PDB file of C-alpha atoms in Angstrom:
ATOM      1  CA  MET A   1      26.241  17.629  15.894  1.00 65.00           C
ATOM      2  CA  THR A   2      23.772  15.903  13.580  1.00 82.00           C
ATOM      3  CA  GLU A   3      20.235  15.479  14.851  1.00 92.00           C
ATOM      4  CA  LYS A   4      18.569  12.111  15.113  1.00 94.00           C
ATOM      5  CA  THR A   5      15.350  11.799  13.085  1.00 94.00           C
ATOM      6  CA  ALA A   6      12.688   9.161  13.766  1.00 93.00           C
ATOM      7  CA  LEU A   7      11.110   7.652  10.651  1.00 94.00           C
ATOM      8  CA  THR A   8       7.539   6.374  10.389  1.00 91.00           C
ATOM      9  CA  PRO A   9       6.259   6.091   6.804  1.00 92.00           C
ATOM     10  CA  ALA A  10       2.543   6.651   6.165  1.00 89.00           C
ATOM     11  CA  THR A  11       2.244   2.910   5.450  1.00 90.00           C
ATOM     12  CA  HIS A  12       3.197   2.063   9.033  1.00 90.00           C
ATOM     13  CA  THR A  13       1.282   2.261  12.276  1.00 84.00           C
ATOM     14  CA  THR A  14       2.538   4.402  15.135  1.00 80.00           C
ATOM     15  CA  PRO A  15       4.752   2.134  17.260  1.00 79.00           C
ATOM     16  CA  PRO A  16       3.018   0.851  20.414  1.00 76.00           C
ATOM     17  CA  ALA A  17       5.910   1.930  22.653  1.00 83.00           C
ATOM     18  CA  LYS A  18       8.689   4.523  22.699  1.00 86.00           C
ATOM     19  CA  PHE A  19      10.594   3.301  19.630  1.00 88.00           C
ATOM     20  CA  SER A  20      10.783   4.189  15.956  1.00 92.00           C
ATOM     21  CA  HIS A  21      10.415   2.118  12.800  1.00 95.00           C
ATOM     22  CA  GLY A  22      13.650   3.720  11.662  1.00 97.00           C
ATOM     23  CA  VAL A  23      16.140   6.340  12.767  1.00 97.00           C
ATOM     24  CA  ARG A  24      18.509   8.442  10.703  1.00 97.00           C
ATOM     25  CA  LYS A  25      21.448  10.360  12.110  1.00 97.00           C
ATOM     26  CA  GLY A  26      23.820  11.909   9.592  1.00 96.00           C
ATOM     27  CA  ASN A  27      24.442   9.329   6.894  1.00 96.00           C
ATOM     28  CA  ILE A  28      23.467   6.335   9.087  1.00 98.00           C
ATOM     29  CA  LEU A  29      19.971   4.884   8.875  1.00 98.00           C
ATOM     30  CA  GLN A  30      18.845   2.004  11.098  1.00 98.00           C
ATOM     31  CA  VAL A  31      15.629   0.220  10.180  1.00 98.00           C
ATOM     32  CA  ALA A  32      14.055  -1.471  13.197  1.00 96.00           C
ATOM     33  CA  GLY A  33      12.814  -5.034  12.888  1.00 95.00           C
ATOM     34  CA  GLN A  34       9.946  -5.173  10.388  1.00 96.00           C
ATOM     35  CA  VAL A  35       7.410  -7.935   9.895  1.00 96.00           C
ATOM     36  CA  GLY A  36       4.942  -8.774   7.135  1.00 96.00           C
ATOM     37  CA  PHE A  37       2.070  -6.520   8.158  1.00 95.00           C
ATOM     38  CA  LEU A  38       0.048  -4.964   5.353  1.00 95.00           C
ATOM     39  CA  PRO A  39       0.012  -1.150   5.138  1.00 94.00           C
ATOM     40  CA  ALA A  40      -1.720   0.458   8.102  1.00 89.00           C
ATOM     41  CA  VAL A  41      -5.453   1.143   7.977  1.00 89.00           C
ATOM     42  CA  GLU A  42      -6.712   3.752  10.448  1.00 84.00           C
ATOM     43  CA  GLY A  43      -8.665   2.146  13.297  1.00 86.00           C
ATOM     44  CA  GLN A  44      -7.743  -1.439  12.376  1.00 87.00           C
ATOM     45  CA  PRO A  45      -5.156  -3.674  14.026  1.00 87.00           C
ATOM     46  CA  PRO A  46      -2.081  -4.695  12.009  1.00 89.00           C
ATOM     47  CA  THR A  47      -2.823  -7.558   9.607  1.00 92.00           C
ATOM     48  CA  PRO A  48      -0.275 -10.083   8.278  1.00 95.00           C
ATOM     49  CA  ALA A  49       0.096 -10.147   4.468  1.00 96.00           C
ATOM     50  CA  GLY A  50      -0.906 -13.807   4.501  1.00 96.00           C
ATOM     51  CA  PRO A  51      -0.101 -17.116   6.094  1.00 97.00           C
ATOM     52  CA  THR A  52       2.795 -18.074   3.775  1.00 98.00           C
ATOM     53  CA  LEU A  53       6.469 -17.274   4.140  1.00 98.00           C
ATOM     54  CA  ARG A  54       6.510 -15.818   0.595  1.00 98.00           C
ATOM     55  CA  GLU A  55       3.651 -13.384   1.293  1.00 98.00           C
ATOM     56  CA  GLN A  56       5.123 -12.270   4.590  1.00 98.00           C
ATOM     57  CA  THR A  57       8.693 -11.982   3.277  1.00 98.00           C
ATOM     58  CA  LEU A  58       7.703  -9.841   0.297  1.00 98.00           C
ATOM     59  CA  GLN A  59       5.608  -7.580   2.537  1.00 98.00           C
ATOM     60  CA  THR A  60       8.452  -7.353   5.039  1.00 98.00           C
ATOM     61  CA  PHE A  61      10.792  -6.256   2.234  1.00 98.00           C
ATOM     62  CA  ALA A  62       8.207  -3.633   1.209  1.00 97.00           C
ATOM     63  CA  ASN A  63       8.026  -2.390   4.807  1.00 97.00           C
ATOM     64  CA  VAL A  64      11.816  -2.149   5.132  1.00 98.00           C
ATOM     65  CA  LYS A  65      12.026  -0.400   1.746  1.00 98.00           C
ATOM     66  CA  ALA A  66       9.396   2.173   2.802  1.00 97.00           C
ATOM     67  CA  ILE A  67      11.539   3.146   5.800  1.00 97.00           C
ATOM     68  CA  LEU A  68      14.708   3.261   3.720  1.00 98.00           C
ATOM     69  CA  GLU A  69      12.984   5.580   1.244  1.00 97.00           C
ATOM     70  CA  GLU A  70      11.560   7.732   4.053  1.00 96.00           C
ATOM     71  CA  GLY A  71      15.135   8.257   5.231  1.00 97.00           C
ATOM     72  CA  GLY A  72      16.525   8.920   1.740  1.00 97.00           C
ATOM     73  CA  ALA A  73      18.153   5.505   1.265  1.00 97.00           C
ATOM     74  CA  THR A  74      17.853   2.627  -1.204  1.00 96.00           C
ATOM     75  CA  TRP A  75      18.646  -1.074  -1.039  1.00 97.00           C
ATOM     76  CA  ASP A  76      22.095  -0.237  -2.445  1.00 96.00           C
ATOM     77  CA  ASP A  77      22.803   1.792   0.712  1.00 97.00           C
ATOM     78  CA  VAL A  78      22.132  -1.205   2.980  1.00 98.00           C
ATOM     79  CA  MET A  79      25.300  -2.556   4.556  1.00 98.00           C
ATOM     80  CA  MET A  80      23.782  -5.198   6.851  1.00 98.00           C
ATOM     81  CA  MET A  81      20.501  -7.074   7.053  1.00 97.00           C
ATOM     82  CA  ARG A  82      19.438  -9.424   9.773  1.00 97.00           C
ATOM     83  CA  VAL A  83      16.688 -11.922   9.055  1.00 97.00           C
ATOM     84  CA  TYR A  84      14.862 -13.738  11.833  1.00 97.00           C
ATOM     85  CA  LEU A  85      12.820 -16.817  10.970  1.00 97.00           C
ATOM     86  CA  THR A  86      10.517 -18.723  13.308  1.00 96.00           C
ATOM     87  CA  ASP A  87      11.166 -22.096  11.647  1.00 95.00           C
ATOM     88  CA  VAL A  88      14.544 -23.580  10.690  1.00 94.00           C
ATOM     89  CA  ASP A  89      12.809 -25.378   7.797  1.00 96.00           C
ATOM     90  CA  HIS A  90      12.163 -21.988   6.128  1.00 96.00           C
ATOM     91  CA  PHE A  91      15.846 -21.212   5.423  1.00 95.00           C
ATOM     92  CA  ALA A  92      15.938 -22.588   1.855  1.00 97.00           C
ATOM     93  CA  GLU A  93      12.630 -21.015   0.830  1.00 98.00           C
ATOM     94  CA  MET A  94      13.599 -17.661   2.329  1.00 97.00           C
ATOM     95  CA  ASN A  95      16.928 -17.726   0.460  1.00 96.00           C
ATOM     96  CA  GLU A  96      15.077 -18.337  -2.836  1.00 97.00           C
ATOM     97  CA  ILE A  97      12.652 -15.473  -2.164  1.00 98.00           C
ATOM     98  CA  TYR A  98      15.538 -13.215  -1.042  1.00 97.00           C
ATOM     99  CA  ASN A  99      17.653 -13.919  -4.131  1.00 96.00           C
ATOM    100  CA  GLN A 100      14.745 -13.426  -6.543  1.00 97.00           C
ATOM    101  CA  TYR A 101      13.595 -10.214  -4.839  1.00 97.00           C
ATOM    102  CA  PHE A 102      17.009  -8.557  -4.938  1.00 96.00           C
ATOM    103  CA  GLU A 103      17.613  -9.675  -8.510  1.00 96.00           C
ATOM    104  CA  GLU A 104      14.330  -7.964  -9.462  1.00 96.00           C
ATOM    105  CA  GLN A 105      15.409  -4.848  -7.505  1.00 94.00           C
ATOM    106  CA  GLY A 106      18.572  -4.616  -9.599  1.00 94.00           C
ATOM    107  CA  LEU A 107      20.763  -4.607  -6.507  1.00 92.00           C
ATOM    108  CA  LYS A 108      24.347  -3.760  -7.523  1.00 89.00           C
ATOM    109  CA  GLU A 109      26.132  -5.314  -4.533  1.00 92.00           C
ATOM    110  CA  PRO A 110      24.490  -7.453  -1.861  1.00 91.00           C
ATOM    111  CA  ALA A 111      24.560  -6.380   1.768  1.00 94.00           C
ATOM    112  CA  ALA A 112      26.173  -8.466   4.442  1.00 95.00           C
ATOM    113  CA  ALA A 113      23.422 -10.568   5.988  1.00 94.00           C
ATOM    114  CA  ARG A 114      22.735 -13.070   8.666  1.00 93.00           C
ATOM    115  CA  THR A 115      19.761 -15.289   9.295  1.00 93.00           C
ATOM    116  CA  THR A 116      18.819 -16.846  12.589  1.00 94.00           C
ATOM    117  CA  VAL A 117      15.857 -18.705  14.038  1.00 94.00           C
ATOM    118  CA  TYR A 118      13.913 -16.746  16.609  1.00 89.00           C
ATOM    119  CA  VAL A 119      10.704 -18.027  18.178  1.00 84.00           C
ATOM    120  CA  GLY A 120       9.548 -14.832  19.893  1.00 86.00           C
ATOM    121  CA  LEU A 121       7.498 -13.267  17.080  1.00 90.00           C
ATOM    122  CA  PRO A 122       3.759 -12.766  17.601  1.00 88.00           C
ATOM    123  CA  LYS A 123       1.544 -15.698  16.647  1.00 88.00           C
ATOM    124  CA  GLY A 124       1.246 -16.193  12.892  1.00 92.00           C
ATOM    125  CA  LEU A 125       4.302 -14.138  11.958  1.00 96.00           C
ATOM    126  CA  LEU A 126       7.095 -16.073  10.252  1.00 97.00           C
ATOM    127  CA  ILE A 127       9.828 -13.511   9.523  1.00 98.00           C
ATOM    128  CA  GLU A 128      11.339 -10.265  10.787  1.00 97.00           C
ATOM    129  CA  ILE A 129      14.040  -8.201   9.048  1.00 98.00           C
ATOM    130  CA  ASP A 130      16.091  -5.209  10.177  1.00 97.00           C
ATOM    131  CA  ALA A 131      18.640  -3.254   8.153  1.00 98.00           C
ATOM    132  CA  LEU A 132      21.500  -0.804   8.579  1.00 98.00           C
ATOM    133  CA  ALA A 133      22.155   1.645   5.748  1.00 98.00           C
ATOM    134  CA  VAL A 134      24.950   4.140   5.160  1.00 98.00           C
ATOM    135  CA  LEU A 135      24.043   6.897   2.726  1.00 96.00           C
ATOM    136  CA  SER A 136      26.614   8.365   0.340  1.00 85.00           C
TER     137      SER A 136
END
């Protein structure tokens, strides 16, 4: 039986409860919901990348990518992404940022994705993304 491995890249803080930023078991890697916090600084609380959707989305992508890489995956291994926005008016802007980002990443085939509005993020955070990857 394949062991389950918790993933916490050096750029991430230790989770505040009994959960992991990502988990890999066999060729399956689940990235937990990530937000636009800047890389962790010892002794400082998490800090959002900025107040704009663009800043937070790009940092969220960087945070998801760090976990994928920690588990041996790439964006091309991602089968499903779920995006949670706090404002329905951000859909169009997020889609533009998303499309541009993955074009720049040279993504071969896009993952299945869904976007929903969720109002339960901590104050000031605008986006959360989780991902499911299957490694070859």
